[in-house]
XYZ file of C-alpha atoms in Angstrom:
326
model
C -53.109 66.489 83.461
C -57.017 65.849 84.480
C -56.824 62.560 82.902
C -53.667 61.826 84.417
C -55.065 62.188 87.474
C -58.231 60.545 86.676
C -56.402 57.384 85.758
C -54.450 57.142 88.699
C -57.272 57.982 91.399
C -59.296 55.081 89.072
C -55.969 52.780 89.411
C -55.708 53.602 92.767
C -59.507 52.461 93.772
C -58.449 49.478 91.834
C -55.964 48.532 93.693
C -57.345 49.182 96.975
C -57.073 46.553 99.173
C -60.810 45.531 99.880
C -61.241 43.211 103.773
C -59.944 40.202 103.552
C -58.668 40.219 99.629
C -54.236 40.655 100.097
C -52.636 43.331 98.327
C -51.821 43.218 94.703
C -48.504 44.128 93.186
C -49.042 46.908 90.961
C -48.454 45.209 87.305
C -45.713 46.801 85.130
C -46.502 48.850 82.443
C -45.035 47.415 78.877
C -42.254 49.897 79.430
C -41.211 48.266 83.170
C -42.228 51.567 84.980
C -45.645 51.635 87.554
C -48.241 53.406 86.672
C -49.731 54.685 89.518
C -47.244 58.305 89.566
C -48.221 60.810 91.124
C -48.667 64.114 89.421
C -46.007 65.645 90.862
C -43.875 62.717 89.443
C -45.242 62.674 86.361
C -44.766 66.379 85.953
C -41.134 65.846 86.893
C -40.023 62.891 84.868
C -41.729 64.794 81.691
C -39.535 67.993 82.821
C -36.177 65.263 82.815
C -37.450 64.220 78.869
C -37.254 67.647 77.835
C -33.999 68.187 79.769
C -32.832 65.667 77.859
C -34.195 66.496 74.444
C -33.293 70.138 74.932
C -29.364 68.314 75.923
C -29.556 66.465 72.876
C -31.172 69.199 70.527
C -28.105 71.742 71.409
C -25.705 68.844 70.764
C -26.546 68.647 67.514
C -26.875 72.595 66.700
C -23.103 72.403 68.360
C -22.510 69.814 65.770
C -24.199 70.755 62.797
C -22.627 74.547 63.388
C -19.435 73.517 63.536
C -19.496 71.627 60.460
C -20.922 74.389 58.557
C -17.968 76.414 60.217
C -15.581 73.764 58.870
C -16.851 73.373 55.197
C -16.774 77.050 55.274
C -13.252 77.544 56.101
C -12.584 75.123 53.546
C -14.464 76.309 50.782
C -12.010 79.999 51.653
C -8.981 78.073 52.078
C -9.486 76.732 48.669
C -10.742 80.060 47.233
C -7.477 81.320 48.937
C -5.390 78.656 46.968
C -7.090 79.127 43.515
C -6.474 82.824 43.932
C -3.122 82.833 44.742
C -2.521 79.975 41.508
C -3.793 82.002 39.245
C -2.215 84.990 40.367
C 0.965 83.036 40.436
C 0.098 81.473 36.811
C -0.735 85.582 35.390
C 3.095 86.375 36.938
C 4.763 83.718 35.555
C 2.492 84.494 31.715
C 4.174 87.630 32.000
C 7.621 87.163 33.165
C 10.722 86.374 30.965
C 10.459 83.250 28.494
C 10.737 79.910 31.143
C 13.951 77.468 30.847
C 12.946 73.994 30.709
C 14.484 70.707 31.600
C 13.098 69.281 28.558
C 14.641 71.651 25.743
C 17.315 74.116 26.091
C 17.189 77.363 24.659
C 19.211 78.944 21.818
C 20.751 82.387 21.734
C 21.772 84.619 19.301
C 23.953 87.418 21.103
C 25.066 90.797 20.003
C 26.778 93.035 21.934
C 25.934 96.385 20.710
C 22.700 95.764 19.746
C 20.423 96.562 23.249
C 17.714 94.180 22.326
C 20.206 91.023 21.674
C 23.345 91.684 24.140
C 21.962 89.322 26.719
C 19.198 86.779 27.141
C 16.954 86.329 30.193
C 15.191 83.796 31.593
C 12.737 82.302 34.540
C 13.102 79.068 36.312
C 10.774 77.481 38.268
C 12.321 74.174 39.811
C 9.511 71.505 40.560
C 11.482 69.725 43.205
C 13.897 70.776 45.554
C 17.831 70.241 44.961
C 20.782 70.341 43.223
C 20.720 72.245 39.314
C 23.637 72.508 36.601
C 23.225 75.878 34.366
C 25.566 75.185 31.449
C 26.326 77.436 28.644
C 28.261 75.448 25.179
C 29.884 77.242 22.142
C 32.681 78.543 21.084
C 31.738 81.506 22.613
C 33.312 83.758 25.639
C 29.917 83.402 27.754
C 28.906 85.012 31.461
C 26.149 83.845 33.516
C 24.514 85.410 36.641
C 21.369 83.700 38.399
C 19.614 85.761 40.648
C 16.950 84.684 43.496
C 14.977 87.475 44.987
C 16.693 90.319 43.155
C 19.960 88.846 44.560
C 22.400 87.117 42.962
C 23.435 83.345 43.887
C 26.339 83.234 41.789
C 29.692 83.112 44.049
C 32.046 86.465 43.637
C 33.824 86.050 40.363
C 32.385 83.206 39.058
C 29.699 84.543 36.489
C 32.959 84.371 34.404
C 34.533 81.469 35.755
C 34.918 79.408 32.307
C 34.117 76.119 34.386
C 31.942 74.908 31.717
C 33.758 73.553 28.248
C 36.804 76.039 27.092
C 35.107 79.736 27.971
C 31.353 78.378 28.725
C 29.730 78.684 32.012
C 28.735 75.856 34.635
C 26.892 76.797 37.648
C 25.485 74.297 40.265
C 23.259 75.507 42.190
C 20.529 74.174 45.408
C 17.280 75.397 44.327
C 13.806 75.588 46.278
C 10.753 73.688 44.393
C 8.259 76.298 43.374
C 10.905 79.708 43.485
C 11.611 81.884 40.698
C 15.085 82.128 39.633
C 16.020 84.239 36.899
C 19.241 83.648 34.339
C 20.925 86.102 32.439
C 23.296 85.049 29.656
C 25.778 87.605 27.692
C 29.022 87.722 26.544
C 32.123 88.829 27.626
C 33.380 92.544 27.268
C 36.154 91.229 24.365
C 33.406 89.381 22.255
C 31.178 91.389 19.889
C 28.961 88.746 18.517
C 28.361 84.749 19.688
C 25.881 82.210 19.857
C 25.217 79.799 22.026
C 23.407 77.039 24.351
C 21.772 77.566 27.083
C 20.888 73.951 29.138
C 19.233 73.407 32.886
C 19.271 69.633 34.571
C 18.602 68.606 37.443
C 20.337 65.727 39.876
C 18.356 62.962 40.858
C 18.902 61.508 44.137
C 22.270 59.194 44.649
C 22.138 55.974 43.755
C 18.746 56.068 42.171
C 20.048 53.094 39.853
C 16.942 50.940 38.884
C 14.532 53.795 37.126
C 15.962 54.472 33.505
C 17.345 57.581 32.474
C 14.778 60.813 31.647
C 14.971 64.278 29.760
C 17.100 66.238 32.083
C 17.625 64.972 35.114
C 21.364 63.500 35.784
C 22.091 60.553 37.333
C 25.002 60.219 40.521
C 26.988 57.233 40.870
C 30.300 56.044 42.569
C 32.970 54.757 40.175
C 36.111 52.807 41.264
C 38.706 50.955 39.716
C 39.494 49.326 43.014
C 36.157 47.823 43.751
C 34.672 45.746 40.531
C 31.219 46.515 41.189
C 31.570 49.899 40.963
C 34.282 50.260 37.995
C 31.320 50.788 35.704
C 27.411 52.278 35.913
C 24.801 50.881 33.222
C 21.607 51.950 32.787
C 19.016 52.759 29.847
C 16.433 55.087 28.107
C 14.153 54.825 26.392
C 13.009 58.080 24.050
C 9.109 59.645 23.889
C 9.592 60.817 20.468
C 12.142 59.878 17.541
C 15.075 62.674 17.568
C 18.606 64.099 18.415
C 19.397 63.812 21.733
C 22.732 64.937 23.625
C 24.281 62.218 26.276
C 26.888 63.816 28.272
C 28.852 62.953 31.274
C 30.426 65.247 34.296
C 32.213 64.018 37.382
C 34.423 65.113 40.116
C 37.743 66.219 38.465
C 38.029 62.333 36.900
C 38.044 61.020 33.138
C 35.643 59.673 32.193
C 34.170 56.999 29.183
C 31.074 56.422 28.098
C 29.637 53.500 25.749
C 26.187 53.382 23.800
C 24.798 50.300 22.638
C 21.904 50.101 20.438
C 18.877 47.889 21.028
C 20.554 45.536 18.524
C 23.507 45.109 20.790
C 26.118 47.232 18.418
C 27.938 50.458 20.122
C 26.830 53.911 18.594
C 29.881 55.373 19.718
C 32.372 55.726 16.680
C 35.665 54.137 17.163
C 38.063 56.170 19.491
C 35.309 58.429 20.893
C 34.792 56.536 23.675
C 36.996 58.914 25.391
C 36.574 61.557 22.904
C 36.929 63.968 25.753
C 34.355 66.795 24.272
C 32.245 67.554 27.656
C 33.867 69.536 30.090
C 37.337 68.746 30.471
C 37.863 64.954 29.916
C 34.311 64.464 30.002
C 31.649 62.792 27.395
C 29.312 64.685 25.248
C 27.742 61.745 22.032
C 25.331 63.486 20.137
C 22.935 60.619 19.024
C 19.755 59.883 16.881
C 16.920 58.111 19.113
C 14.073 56.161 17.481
C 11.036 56.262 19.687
C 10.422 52.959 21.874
C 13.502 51.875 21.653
C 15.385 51.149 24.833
C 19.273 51.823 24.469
C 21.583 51.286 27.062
C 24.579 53.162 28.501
C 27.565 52.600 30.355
C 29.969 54.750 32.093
C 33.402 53.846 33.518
C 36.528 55.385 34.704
C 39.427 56.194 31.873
C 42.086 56.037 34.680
C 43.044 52.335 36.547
C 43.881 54.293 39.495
C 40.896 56.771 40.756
C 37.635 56.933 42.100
C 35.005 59.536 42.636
C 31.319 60.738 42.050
C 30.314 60.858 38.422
C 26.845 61.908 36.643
C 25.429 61.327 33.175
C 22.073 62.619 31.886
C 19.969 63.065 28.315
C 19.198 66.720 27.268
C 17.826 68.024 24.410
C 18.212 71.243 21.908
C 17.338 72.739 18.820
C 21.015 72.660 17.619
C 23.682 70.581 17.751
C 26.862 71.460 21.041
C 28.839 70.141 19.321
C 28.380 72.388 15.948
C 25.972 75.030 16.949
C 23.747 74.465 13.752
C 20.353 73.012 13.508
């Protein structure tokens, strides 16, 4: 402060107008200000630069907090998650044996043996919509699905026989990530039985460009009236060399199905184009798959006269539905 004041009482006598010299305009410092302050102004433009340091000091503490605050919240959100995953993945390690849309599960039933008079299973759906539980066999089977200890399956229907002959068929709107649980056994007149258990799910309508996959169905419009739509093509293409079960379903119509090898010949024996052994007049073709290969196949209408919704969709299992052996 002494040589503050020191300089400017020095400046000042420097700039002192002496007789007959004319004032001098104070030069600039290199910063544009004048120099000659006095102390009291010095002393208050030093107390505005700390005002403003102090400002811009607790703007970034604000700042820096916050985003300590935020990572932190993070970091126990995802804690939170992981937590919850693997108490989710412990549950579902220790619940009943999991249905798949990639293999369905075989079942030997007994009835008065405690340990074999029903089968039970967990289902996890990965995406939300539409599922078809199907039983096949020759079999009397009955099927309950229950959601939250409650069961989904409408009154009298867990024997309803709408699958082939005395097999069930349930379809069902289930929620991506829930846990659904199956039970399979047979009915009070049958004493001993096996048979398939199979889950697919429908892909959106009119999904028509992406080939066919391991259990999810495909929905499509068929009509005789309309040429573009008297027929549905599409293709798959297999992961690994096996059986695989093609099978059709529709809305109360008849339908046919062709399969044409890569070569260009049909796979489909003569006259079992509309062999008629899915559910009602539906398609089931049992068929041999090489992997790689990309076969095609084509559904259409039996009838000249309807129209209607119709699905078709690859499954897989470790016997045949047709035979029930391996």
């Amino acid at each position: 402060m002494l040589m503050i004041l020191f300089n400017n009482m020095v400046q000042a006598e420097w700039n002192s107008v002496r007789p007959g010299e004319e004032a001098e305009t104070p030069a600039p410092n290199p910063a544009g200000e004048i120099t000659n302050l006095t102390a009291e102004e010095v002393e208050k433009a030093k107390n505005e630069e700390d005002r403003k340091r102090f400002e811009e000091a607790a703007k970034l503490l604000e700042a820096e907090t916050k985003r300590i605050a935020e990572e932190e919240a993070q970091r126990q959100a995802e804690e939170e998650e992981k937590r919850k995953a693997a108490e989710a993945a412990e549950a579902r390690a220790n619940d009943y044996p999991e249905l798949s849309l990639a293999m369905a599960k075989v079942l030997y039933l007994l009835r008065d043996d405690p340990e074999n008079s029903h089968r039970t299973f967990s289902f996890y759906p990965e995406v939300s919509g539409w599922h078809i539980f199907q039983t096949y066999g020759p079999s009397d089977t009955v099927m309950e699905i229950y959601h939250n200890e409650q069961s989904i399956v409408n009154t009298g229907k867990s024997d309803g026989d709408d699958g082939d002959d005395n097999n069930e068929l349930q379809h069902k709107y289930l929620e991506a990530g829930e846990r659904y649980v199956i039970q399979v056994y047979l009915q009070s007149k049958s004493w001993s039985g096996k048979a398939i258990l199979n889950v697919r799910a429908e892909e959106p309508f009119r999904e028509y460009e992406s080939p066919l996959t391991v259990g999810l169905a495909k929905k499509f419009w068929l009509s005789t009236d309309d040429y573009d739509q008297t027929h549905f093509t599409t293709t798959f293409t297999p992961e690994t060399t096996g059986r695989y079960n093609i099978e059709t379903y529709s809305a109360d119509e008849d339908t046919v199905m062709e399969i044409y090898h890569p070569d260009g010949y049909s796979m489909v024996a003569s006259g079992e184009s509309d062999g008629d052994r899915g559910v009602d007049d539906e398609e089931l073709q049992v068929k041999t798959f090489e992997v790689g290969k990309t076969y095609t196949i084509q559904v259409y209408m039996e009838d000249f006269d309807n129209d209607g919704y119709a699905w078709v969709h690859v499954w897989r299992s470790p016997w045949n539905p047709l035979t029930l052996a391996n």
